[in-house]
PDB file of C-alpha atoms and ligand atoms in Angstrom:
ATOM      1  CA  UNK D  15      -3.339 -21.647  -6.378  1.00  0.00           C
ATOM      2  CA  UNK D  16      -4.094 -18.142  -7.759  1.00  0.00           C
ATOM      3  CA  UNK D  17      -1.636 -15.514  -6.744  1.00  0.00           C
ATOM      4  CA  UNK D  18      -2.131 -11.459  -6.924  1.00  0.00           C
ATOM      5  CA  UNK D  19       1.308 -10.974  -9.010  1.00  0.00           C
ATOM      6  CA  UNK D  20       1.029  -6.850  -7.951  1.00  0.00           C
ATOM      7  CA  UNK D  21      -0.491  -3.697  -8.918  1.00  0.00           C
ATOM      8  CA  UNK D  22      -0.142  -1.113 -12.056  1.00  0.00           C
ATOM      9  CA  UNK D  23      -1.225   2.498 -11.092  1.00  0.00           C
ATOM     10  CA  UNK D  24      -1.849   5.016 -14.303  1.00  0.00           C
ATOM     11  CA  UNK D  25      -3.798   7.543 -15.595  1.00  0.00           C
ATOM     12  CA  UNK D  26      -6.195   7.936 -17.801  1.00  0.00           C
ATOM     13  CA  UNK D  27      -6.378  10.411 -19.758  1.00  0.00           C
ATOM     14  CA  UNK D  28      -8.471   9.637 -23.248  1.00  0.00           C
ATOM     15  CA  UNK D  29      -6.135  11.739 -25.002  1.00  0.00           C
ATOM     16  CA  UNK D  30      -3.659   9.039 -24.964  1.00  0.00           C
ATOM     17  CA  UNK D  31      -6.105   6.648 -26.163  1.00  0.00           C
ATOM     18  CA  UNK D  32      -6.216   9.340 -29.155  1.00  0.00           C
ATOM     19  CA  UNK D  33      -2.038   8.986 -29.292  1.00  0.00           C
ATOM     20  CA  UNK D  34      -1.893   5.837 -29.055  1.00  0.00           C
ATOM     21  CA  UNK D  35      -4.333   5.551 -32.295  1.00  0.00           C
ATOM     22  CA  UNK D  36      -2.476   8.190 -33.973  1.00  0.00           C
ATOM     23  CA  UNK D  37       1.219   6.460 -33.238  1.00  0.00           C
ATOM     24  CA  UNK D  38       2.586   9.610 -31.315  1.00  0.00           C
ATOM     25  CA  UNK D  39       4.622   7.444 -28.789  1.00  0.00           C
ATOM     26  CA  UNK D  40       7.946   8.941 -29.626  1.00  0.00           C
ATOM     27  CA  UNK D  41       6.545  12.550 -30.358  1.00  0.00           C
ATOM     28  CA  UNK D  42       8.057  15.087 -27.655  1.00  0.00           C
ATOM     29  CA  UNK D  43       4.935  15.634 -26.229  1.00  0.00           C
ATOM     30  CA  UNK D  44       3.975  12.150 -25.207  1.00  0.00           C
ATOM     31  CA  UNK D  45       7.756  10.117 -25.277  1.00  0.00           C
ATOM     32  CA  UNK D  46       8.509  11.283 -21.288  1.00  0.00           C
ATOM     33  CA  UNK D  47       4.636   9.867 -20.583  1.00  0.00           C
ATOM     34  CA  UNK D  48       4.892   6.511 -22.683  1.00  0.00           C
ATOM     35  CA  UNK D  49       8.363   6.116 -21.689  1.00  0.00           C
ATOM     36  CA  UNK D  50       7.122   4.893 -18.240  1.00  0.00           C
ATOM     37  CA  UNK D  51       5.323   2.224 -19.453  1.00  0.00           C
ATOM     38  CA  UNK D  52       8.775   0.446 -21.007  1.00  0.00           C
ATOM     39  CA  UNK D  53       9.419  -1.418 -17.485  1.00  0.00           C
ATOM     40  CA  UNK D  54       5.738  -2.427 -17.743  1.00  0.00           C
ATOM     41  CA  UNK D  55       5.516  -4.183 -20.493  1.00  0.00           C
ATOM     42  CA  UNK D  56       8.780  -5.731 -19.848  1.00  0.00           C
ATOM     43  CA  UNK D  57       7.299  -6.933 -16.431  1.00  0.00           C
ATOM     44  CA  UNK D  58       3.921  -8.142 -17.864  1.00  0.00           C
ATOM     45  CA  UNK D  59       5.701 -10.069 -20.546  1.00  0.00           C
ATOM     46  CA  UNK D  60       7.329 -11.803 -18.014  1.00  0.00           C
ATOM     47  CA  UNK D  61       4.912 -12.083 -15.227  1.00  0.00           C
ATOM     48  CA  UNK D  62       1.661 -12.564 -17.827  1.00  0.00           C
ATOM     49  CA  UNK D  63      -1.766 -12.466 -15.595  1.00  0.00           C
ATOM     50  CA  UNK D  64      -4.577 -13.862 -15.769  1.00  0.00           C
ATOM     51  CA  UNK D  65      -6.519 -11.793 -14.809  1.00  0.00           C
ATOM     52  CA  UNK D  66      -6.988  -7.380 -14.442  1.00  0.00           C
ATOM     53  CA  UNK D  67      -9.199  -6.389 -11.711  1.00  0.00           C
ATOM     54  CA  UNK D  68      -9.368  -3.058 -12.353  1.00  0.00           C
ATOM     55  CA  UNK D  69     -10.555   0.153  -9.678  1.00  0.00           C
ATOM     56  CA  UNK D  70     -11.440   2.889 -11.464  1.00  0.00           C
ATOM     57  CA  UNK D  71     -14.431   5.567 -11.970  1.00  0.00           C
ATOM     58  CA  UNK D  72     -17.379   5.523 -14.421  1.00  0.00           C
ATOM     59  CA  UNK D  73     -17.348   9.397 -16.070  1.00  0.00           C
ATOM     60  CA  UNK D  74     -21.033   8.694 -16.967  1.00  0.00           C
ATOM     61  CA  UNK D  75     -21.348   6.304 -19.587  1.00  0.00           C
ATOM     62  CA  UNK D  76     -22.393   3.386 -17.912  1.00  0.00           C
ATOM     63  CA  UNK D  77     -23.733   5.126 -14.733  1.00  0.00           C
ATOM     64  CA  UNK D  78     -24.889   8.857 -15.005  1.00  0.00           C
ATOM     65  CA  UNK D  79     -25.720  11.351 -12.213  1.00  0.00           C
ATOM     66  CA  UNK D  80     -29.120  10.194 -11.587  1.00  0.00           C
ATOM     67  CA  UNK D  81     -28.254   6.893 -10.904  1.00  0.00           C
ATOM     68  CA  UNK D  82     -24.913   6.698  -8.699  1.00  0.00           C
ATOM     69  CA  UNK D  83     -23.465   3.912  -7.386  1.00  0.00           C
ATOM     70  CA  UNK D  84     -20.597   4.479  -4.652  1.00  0.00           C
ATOM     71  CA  UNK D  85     -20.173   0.971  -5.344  1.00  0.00           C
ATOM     72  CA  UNK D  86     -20.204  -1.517  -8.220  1.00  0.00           C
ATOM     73  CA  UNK D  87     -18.668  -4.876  -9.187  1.00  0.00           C
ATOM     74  CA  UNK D  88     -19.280  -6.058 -12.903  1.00  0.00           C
ATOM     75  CA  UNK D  89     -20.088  -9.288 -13.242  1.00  0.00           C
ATOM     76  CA  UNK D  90     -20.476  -9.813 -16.746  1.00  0.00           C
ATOM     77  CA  UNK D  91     -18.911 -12.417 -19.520  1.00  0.00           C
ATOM     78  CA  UNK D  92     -17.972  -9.675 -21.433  1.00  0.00           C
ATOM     79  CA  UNK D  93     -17.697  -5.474 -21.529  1.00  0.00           C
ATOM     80  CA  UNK D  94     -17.714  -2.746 -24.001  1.00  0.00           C
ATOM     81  CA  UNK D  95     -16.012   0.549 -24.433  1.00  0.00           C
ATOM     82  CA  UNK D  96     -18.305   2.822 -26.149  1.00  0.00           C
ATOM     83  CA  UNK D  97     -17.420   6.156 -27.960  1.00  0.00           C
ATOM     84  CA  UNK D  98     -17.887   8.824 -24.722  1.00  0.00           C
ATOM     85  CA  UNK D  99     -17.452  11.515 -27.472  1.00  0.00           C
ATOM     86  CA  UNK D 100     -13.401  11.538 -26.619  1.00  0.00           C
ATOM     87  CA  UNK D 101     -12.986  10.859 -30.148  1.00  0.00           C
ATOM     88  CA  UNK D 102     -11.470   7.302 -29.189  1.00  0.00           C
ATOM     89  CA  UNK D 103     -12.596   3.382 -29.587  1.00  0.00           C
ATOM     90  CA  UNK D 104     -13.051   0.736 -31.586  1.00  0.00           C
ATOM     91  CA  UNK D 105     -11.597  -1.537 -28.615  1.00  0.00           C
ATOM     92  CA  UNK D 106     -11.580  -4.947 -28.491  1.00  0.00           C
ATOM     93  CA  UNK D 107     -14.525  -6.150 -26.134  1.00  0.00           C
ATOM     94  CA  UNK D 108     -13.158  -7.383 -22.474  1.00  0.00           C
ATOM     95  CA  UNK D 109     -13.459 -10.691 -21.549  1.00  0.00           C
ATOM     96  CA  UNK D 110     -15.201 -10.893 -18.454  1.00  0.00           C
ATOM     97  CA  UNK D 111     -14.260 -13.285 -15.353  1.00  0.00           C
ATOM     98  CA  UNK D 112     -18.286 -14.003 -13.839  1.00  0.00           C
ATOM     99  CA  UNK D 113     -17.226 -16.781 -11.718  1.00  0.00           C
ATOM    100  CA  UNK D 114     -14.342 -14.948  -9.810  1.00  0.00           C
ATOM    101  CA  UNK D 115     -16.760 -11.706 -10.345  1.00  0.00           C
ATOM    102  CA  UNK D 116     -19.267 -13.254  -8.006  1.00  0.00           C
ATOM    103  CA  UNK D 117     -16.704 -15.137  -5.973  1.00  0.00           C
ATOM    104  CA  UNK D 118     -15.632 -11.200  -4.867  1.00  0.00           C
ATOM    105  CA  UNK D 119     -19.630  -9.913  -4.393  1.00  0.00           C
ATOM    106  CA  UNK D 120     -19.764 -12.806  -2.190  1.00  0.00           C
ATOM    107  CA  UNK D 121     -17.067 -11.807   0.020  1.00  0.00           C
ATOM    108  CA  UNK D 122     -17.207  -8.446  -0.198  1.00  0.00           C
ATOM    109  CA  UNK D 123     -20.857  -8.688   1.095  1.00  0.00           C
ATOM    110  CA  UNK D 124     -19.681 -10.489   3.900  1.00  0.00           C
ATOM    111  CA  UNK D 125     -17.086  -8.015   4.506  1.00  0.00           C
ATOM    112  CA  UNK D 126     -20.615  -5.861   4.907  1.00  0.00           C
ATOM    113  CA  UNK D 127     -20.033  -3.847   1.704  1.00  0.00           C
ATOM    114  CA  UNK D 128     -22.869  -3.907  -0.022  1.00  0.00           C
ATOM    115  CA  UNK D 129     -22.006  -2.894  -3.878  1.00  0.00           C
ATOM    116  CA  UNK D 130     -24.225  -2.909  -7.005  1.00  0.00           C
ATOM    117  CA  UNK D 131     -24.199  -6.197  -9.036  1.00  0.00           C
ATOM    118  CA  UNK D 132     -23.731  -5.832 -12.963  1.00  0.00           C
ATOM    119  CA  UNK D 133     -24.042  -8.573 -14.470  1.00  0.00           C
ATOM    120  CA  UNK D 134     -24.636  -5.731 -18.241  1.00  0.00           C
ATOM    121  CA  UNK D 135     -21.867  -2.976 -17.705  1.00  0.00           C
ATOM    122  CA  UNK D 136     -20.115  -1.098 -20.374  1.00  0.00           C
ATOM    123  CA  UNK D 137     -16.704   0.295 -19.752  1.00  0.00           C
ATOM    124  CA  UNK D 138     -14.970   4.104 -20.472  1.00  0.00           C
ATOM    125  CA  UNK D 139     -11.852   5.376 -21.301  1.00  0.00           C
ATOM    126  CA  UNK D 140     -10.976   4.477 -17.059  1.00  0.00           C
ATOM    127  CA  UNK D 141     -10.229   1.231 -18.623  1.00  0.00           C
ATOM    128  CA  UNK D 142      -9.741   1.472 -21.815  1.00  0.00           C
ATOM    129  CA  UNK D 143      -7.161   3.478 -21.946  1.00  0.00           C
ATOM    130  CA  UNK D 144      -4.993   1.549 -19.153  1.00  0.00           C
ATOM    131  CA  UNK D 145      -5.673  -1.283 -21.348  1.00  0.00           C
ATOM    132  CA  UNK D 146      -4.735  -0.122 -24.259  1.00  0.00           C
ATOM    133  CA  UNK D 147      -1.249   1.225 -22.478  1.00  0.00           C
ATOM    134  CA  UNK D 148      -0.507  -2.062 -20.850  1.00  0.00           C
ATOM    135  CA  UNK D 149      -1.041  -4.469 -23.764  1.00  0.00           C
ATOM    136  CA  UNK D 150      -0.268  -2.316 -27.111  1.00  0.00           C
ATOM    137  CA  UNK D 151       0.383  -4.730 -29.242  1.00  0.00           C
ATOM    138  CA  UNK D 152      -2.505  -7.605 -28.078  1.00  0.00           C
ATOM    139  CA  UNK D 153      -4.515  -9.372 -30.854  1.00  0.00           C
ATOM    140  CA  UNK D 154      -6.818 -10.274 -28.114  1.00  0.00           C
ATOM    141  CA  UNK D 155      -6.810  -9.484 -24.393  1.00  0.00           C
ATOM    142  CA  UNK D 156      -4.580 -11.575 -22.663  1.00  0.00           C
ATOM    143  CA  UNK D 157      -6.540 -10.956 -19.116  1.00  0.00           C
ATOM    144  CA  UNK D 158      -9.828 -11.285 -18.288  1.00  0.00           C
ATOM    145  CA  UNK D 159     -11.516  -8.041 -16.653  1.00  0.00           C
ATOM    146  CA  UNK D 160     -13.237  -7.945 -13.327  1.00  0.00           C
ATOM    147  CA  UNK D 161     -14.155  -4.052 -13.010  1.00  0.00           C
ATOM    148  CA  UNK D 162     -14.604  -2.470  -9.536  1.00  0.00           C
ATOM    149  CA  UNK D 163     -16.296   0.930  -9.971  1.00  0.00           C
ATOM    150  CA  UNK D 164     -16.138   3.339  -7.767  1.00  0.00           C
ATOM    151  CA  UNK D 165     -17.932   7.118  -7.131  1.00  0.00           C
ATOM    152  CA  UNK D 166     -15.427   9.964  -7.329  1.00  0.00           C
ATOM    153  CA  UNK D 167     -17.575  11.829  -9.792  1.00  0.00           C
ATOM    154  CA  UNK D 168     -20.837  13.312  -7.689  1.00  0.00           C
ATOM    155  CA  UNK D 169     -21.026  14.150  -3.867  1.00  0.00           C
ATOM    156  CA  UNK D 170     -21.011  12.632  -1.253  1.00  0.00           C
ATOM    157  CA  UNK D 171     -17.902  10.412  -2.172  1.00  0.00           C
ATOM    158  CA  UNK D 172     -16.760   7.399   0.001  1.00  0.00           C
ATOM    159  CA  UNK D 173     -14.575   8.035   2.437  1.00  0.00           C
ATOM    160  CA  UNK D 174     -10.436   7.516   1.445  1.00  0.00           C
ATOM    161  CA  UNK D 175     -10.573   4.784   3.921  1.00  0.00           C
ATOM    162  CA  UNK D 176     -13.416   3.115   2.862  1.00  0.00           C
ATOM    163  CA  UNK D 177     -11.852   2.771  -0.484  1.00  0.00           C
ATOM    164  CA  UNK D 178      -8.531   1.354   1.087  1.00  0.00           C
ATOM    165  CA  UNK D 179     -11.519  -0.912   3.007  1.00  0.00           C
ATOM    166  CA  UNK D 180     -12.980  -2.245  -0.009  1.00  0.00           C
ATOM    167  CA  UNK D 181      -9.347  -2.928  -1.607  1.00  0.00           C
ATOM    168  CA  UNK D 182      -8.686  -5.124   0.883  1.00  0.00           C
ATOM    169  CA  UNK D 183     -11.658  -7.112   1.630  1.00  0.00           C
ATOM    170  CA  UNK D 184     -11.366  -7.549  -2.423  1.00  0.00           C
ATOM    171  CA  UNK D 185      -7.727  -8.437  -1.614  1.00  0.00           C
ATOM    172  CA  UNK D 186      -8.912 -10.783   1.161  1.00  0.00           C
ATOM    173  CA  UNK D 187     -11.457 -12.027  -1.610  1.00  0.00           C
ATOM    174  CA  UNK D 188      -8.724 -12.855  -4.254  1.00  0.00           C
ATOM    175  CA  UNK D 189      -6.289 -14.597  -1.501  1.00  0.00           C
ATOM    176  CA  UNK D 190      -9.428 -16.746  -0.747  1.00  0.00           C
ATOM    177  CA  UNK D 191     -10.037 -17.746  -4.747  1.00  0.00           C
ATOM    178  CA  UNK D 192      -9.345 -21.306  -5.267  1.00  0.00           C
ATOM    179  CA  UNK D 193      -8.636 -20.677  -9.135  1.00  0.00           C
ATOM    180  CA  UNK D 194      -4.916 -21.100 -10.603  1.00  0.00           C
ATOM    181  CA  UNK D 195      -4.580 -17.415 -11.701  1.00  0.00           C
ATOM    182  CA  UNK D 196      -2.019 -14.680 -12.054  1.00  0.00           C
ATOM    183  CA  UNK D 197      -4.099 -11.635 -11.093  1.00  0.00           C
ATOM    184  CA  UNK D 198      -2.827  -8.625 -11.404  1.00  0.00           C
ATOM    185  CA  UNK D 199      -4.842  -5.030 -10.058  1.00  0.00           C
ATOM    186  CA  UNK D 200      -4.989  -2.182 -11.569  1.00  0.00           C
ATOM    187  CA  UNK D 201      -5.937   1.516 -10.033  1.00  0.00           C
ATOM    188  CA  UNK D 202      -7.048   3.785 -12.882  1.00  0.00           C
ATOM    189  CA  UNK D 203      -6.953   7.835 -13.045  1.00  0.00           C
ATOM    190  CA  UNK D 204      -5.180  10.667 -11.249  1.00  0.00           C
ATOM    191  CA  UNK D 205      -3.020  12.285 -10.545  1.00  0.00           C
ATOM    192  CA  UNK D 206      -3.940  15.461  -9.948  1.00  0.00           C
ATOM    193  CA  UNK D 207      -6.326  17.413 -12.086  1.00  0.00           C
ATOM    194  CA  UNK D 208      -9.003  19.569 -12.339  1.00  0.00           C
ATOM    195  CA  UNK D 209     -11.051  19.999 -15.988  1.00  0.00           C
ATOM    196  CA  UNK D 210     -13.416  22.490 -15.015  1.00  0.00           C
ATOM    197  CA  UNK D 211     -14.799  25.700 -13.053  1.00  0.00           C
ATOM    198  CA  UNK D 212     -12.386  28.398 -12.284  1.00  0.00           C
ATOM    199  CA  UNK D 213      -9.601  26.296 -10.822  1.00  0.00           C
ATOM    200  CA  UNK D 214      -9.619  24.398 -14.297  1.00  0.00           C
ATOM    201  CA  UNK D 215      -6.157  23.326 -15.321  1.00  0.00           C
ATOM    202  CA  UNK D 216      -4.944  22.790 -11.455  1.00  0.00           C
ATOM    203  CA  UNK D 217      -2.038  20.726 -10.733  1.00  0.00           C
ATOM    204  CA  UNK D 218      -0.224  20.063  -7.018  1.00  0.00           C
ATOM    205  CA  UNK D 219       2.840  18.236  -7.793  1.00  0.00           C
ATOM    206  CA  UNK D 220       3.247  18.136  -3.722  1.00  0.00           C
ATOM    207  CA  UNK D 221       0.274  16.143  -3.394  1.00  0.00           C
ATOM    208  CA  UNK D 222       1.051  14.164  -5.838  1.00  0.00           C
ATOM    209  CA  UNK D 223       4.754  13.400  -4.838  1.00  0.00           C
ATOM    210  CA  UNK D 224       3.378  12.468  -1.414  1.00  0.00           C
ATOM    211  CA  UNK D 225       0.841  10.294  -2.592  1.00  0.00           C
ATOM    212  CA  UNK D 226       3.414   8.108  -5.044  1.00  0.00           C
ATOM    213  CA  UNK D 227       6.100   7.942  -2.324  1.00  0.00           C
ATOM    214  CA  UNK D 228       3.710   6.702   0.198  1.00  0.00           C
ATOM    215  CA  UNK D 229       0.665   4.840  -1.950  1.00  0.00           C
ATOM    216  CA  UNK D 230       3.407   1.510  -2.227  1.00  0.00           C
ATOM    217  CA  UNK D 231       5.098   1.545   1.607  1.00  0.00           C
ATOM    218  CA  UNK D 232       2.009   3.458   3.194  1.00  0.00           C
ATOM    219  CA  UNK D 233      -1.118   3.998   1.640  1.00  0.00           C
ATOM    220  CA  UNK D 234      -2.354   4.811   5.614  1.00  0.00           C
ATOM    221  CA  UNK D 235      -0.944   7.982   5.070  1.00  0.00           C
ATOM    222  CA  UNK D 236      -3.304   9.188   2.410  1.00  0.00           C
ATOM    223  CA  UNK D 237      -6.180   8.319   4.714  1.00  0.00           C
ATOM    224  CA  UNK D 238      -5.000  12.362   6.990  1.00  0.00           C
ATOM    225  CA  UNK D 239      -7.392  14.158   4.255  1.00  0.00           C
ATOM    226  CA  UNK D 240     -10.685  13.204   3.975  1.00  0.00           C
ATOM    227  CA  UNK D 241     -12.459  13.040   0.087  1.00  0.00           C
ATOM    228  CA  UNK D 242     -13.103  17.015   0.133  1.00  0.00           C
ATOM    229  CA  UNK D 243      -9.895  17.510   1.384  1.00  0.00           C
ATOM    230  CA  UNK D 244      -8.091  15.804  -1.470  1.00  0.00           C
ATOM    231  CA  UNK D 245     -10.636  17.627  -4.324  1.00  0.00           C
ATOM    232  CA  UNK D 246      -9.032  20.636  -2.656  1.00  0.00           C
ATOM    233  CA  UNK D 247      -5.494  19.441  -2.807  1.00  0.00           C
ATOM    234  CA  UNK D 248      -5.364  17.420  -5.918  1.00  0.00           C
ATOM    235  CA  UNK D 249      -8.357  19.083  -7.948  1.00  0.00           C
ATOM    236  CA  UNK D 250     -12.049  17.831  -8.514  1.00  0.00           C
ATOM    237  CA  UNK D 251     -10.858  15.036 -10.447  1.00  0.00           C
ATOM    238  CA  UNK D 252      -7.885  14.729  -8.694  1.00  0.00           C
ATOM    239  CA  UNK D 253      -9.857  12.366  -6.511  1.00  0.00           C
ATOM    240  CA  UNK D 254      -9.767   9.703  -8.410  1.00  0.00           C
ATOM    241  CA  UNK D 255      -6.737   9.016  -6.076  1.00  0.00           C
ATOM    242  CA  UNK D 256      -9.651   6.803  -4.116  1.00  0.00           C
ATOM    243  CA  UNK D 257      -9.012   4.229  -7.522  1.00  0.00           C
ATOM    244  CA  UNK D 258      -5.672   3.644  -6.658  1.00  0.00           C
ATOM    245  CA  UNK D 259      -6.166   3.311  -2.655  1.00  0.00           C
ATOM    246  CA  UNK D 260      -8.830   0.525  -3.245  1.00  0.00           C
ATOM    247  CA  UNK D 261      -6.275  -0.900  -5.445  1.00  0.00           C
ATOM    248  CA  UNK D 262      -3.501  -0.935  -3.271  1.00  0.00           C
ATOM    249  CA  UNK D 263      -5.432  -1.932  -0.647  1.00  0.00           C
ATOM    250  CA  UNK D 264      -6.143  -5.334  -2.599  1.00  0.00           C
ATOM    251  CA  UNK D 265      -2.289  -5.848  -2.591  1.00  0.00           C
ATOM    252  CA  UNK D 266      -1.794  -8.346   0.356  1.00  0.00           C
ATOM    253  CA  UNK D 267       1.789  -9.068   0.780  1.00  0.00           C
ATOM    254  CA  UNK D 268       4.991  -7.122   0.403  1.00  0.00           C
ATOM    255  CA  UNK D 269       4.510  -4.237  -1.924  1.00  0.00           C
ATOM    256  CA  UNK D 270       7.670  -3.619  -3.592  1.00  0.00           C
ATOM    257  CA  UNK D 271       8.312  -1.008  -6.121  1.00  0.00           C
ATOM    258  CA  UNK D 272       9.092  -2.233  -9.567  1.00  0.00           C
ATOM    259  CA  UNK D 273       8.846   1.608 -11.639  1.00  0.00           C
ATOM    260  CA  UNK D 274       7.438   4.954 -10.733  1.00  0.00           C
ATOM    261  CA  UNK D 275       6.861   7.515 -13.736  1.00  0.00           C
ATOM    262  CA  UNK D 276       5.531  11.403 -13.090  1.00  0.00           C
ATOM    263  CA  UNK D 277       5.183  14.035 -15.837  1.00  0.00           C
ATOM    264  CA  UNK D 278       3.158  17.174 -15.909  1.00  0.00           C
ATOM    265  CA  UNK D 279       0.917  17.685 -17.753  1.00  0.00           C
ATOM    266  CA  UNK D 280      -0.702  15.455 -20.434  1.00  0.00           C
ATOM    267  CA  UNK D 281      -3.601  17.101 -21.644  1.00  0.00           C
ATOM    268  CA  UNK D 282      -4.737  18.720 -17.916  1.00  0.00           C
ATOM    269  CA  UNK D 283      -3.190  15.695 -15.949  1.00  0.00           C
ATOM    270  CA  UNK D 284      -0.439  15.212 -13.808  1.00  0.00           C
ATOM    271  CA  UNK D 285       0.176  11.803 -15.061  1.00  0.00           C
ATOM    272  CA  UNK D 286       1.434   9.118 -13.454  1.00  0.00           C
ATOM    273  CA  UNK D 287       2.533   5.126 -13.681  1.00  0.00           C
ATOM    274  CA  UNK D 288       3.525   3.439 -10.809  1.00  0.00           C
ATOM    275  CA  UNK D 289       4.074  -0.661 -10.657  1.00  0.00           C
ATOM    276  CA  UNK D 290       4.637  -2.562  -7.904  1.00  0.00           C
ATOM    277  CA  UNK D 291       5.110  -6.473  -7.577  1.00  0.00           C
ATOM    278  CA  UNK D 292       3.711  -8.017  -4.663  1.00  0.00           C
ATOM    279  CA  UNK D 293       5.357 -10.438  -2.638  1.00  0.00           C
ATOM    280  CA  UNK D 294       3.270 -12.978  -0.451  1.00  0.00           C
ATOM    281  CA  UNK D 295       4.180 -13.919   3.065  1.00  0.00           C
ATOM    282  CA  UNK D 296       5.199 -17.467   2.759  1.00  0.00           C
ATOM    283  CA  UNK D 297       3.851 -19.608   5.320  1.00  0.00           C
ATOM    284  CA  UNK D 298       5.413 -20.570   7.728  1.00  0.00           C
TER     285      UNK D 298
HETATM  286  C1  DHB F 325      -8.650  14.179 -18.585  1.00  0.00           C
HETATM  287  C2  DHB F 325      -8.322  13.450 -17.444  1.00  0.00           C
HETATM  288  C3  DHB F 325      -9.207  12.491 -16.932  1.00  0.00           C
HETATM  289  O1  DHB F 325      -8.973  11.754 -15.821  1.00  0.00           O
HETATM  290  C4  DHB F 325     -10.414  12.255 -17.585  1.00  0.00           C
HETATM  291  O2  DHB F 325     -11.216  11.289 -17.088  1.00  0.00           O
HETATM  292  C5  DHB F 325     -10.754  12.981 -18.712  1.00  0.00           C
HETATM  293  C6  DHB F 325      -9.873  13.953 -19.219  1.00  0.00           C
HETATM  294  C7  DHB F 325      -7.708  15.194 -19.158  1.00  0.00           C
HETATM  295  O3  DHB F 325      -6.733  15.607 -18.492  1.00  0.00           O
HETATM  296  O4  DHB F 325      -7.907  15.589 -20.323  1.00  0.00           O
HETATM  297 FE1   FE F 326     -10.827  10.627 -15.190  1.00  0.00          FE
END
């Protein structure tokens, strides 16, 4: 039987993709930011999944603002990162996961979402970079990729509980998968941030401590702001705390936390890692 083994939570910054490639792991800058990601690899060498199925946004290479999905499930044998002009790449292709891909559409649609289908999708730094965090030292991926893309780039943006929604009819999806895989979820992006307009360079390390104290033990609790509200509170692309909902909301049993990392800023991030194992109800 396939079982969801928990959830990893990070940002995404491309300029760690750009440390990363340049080795700067250990310089000041970066250390207290890679530093969180020692439990994590310790836990997915142990653990090993299967399977990522990854929540995160599309910055507009693979959709762009004239054609916005709120909504989209890949559902291809294989993805690409391509150069967004971050200055990063060269990435391994992701395998893709079509069978469980549709398995998820299917149930998802009966859960009356009603996402795009794409079965050509290319991927950006939302996954690359979590990728490339979680599996340094990988000749080849050792998961295959199911992404789940979601609109927190142009207005109007689902609703935060829509997002925790879709998680868990996703959730309900995996739990219903008759595969033998270790899956493990990933929410991509935040914390707060805002890159541009006057507020450019915003942080709100209040927002940010509620939303990792409460995203594991009670993600309900984010759902008291609507979307605007949290582009006020956490900045424009702050909102990409809607990845990490869905995510969590695909988490099914007992959440516990594993490791929690915060450090402000990389680049104009509050950056965060947060892992949590989950823990299935046994039967009884
Ligand atoms: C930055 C953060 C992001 O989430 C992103 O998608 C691009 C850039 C940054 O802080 O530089
Ligand atoms: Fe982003």
């Amino acid at each position: 039987m396939s079982e969801i083994v928990g959830g990893l939570f990070t940002s995404h910054v491309p300029g760690i993709g750009a440390a990363i490639a340049k080795g700067l792991q250990d310089d000041p800058y970066w250390k207290p930011f890679f530093d969180g990601f020692i439990p994590v690899h310790r836990w997915l060498e142990q653990r090993r999944p299967d399977v990522a199925v990854v929540f995160y946004n599309d910055h507009g290479l693979n959709f762009f603002l004239d054609k916005m999905p709120t909504f989209a499930i890949g559902a291809a044998p294989e993805y690409r990162h391509e150069d967004e002009g971050w200055g990063i790449g060269g990435y391994k292709p992701y395998p893709g996961h079509p069978d469980l891909s549709w398995h998820i559409i299917e149930q998802v649609v009966a859960s009356e979402f009603d996402p795009v289908t794409c079965q050509s999708m290319t991927v950006d730094h939302a996954v690359a970079v979590p990728f490339e965090l979680c599996w340094p030292d990988a000749k080849a991926w050792p998961v295959k990729l199911v992404p789940i893309c979601i609109n927190t780039v142009q207005h109007p943006l689902p609703s935060p509980k829509r997002c925790l929604e879709l998680g868990r009819a996703v959730g309900r999806a995996l739990r219903s998968w008759k595969g033998d895989e270790k899956i493990l979820v990933m929410g991509t992006g935040g914390l707060s941030h805002q890159l541009e307009g006057k507020r450019a360079g915003f942080i709100n390390t209040d927002y940010d401590r509620f939303c990792l104290n409460n995203i594991g033990p009670n993600p309900e609790a984010l759902l008291r702001h609507d979307s605007l509200d949290i582009v006020e509170l956490a900045g424009s692309q702050g909102v990409e705390i809607l990845n990490w909902l869905a995510a969590r909301g695909a988490l099914t049993g007992d959440v516990v936390e594993l490791a929690s990392n915060y450090h402000v800023p990389i680049s104009n991030t509050a950056a965060a890692t947060a892992l949590f194992e989950n823990r299935e109800f046994l039967p009884a």
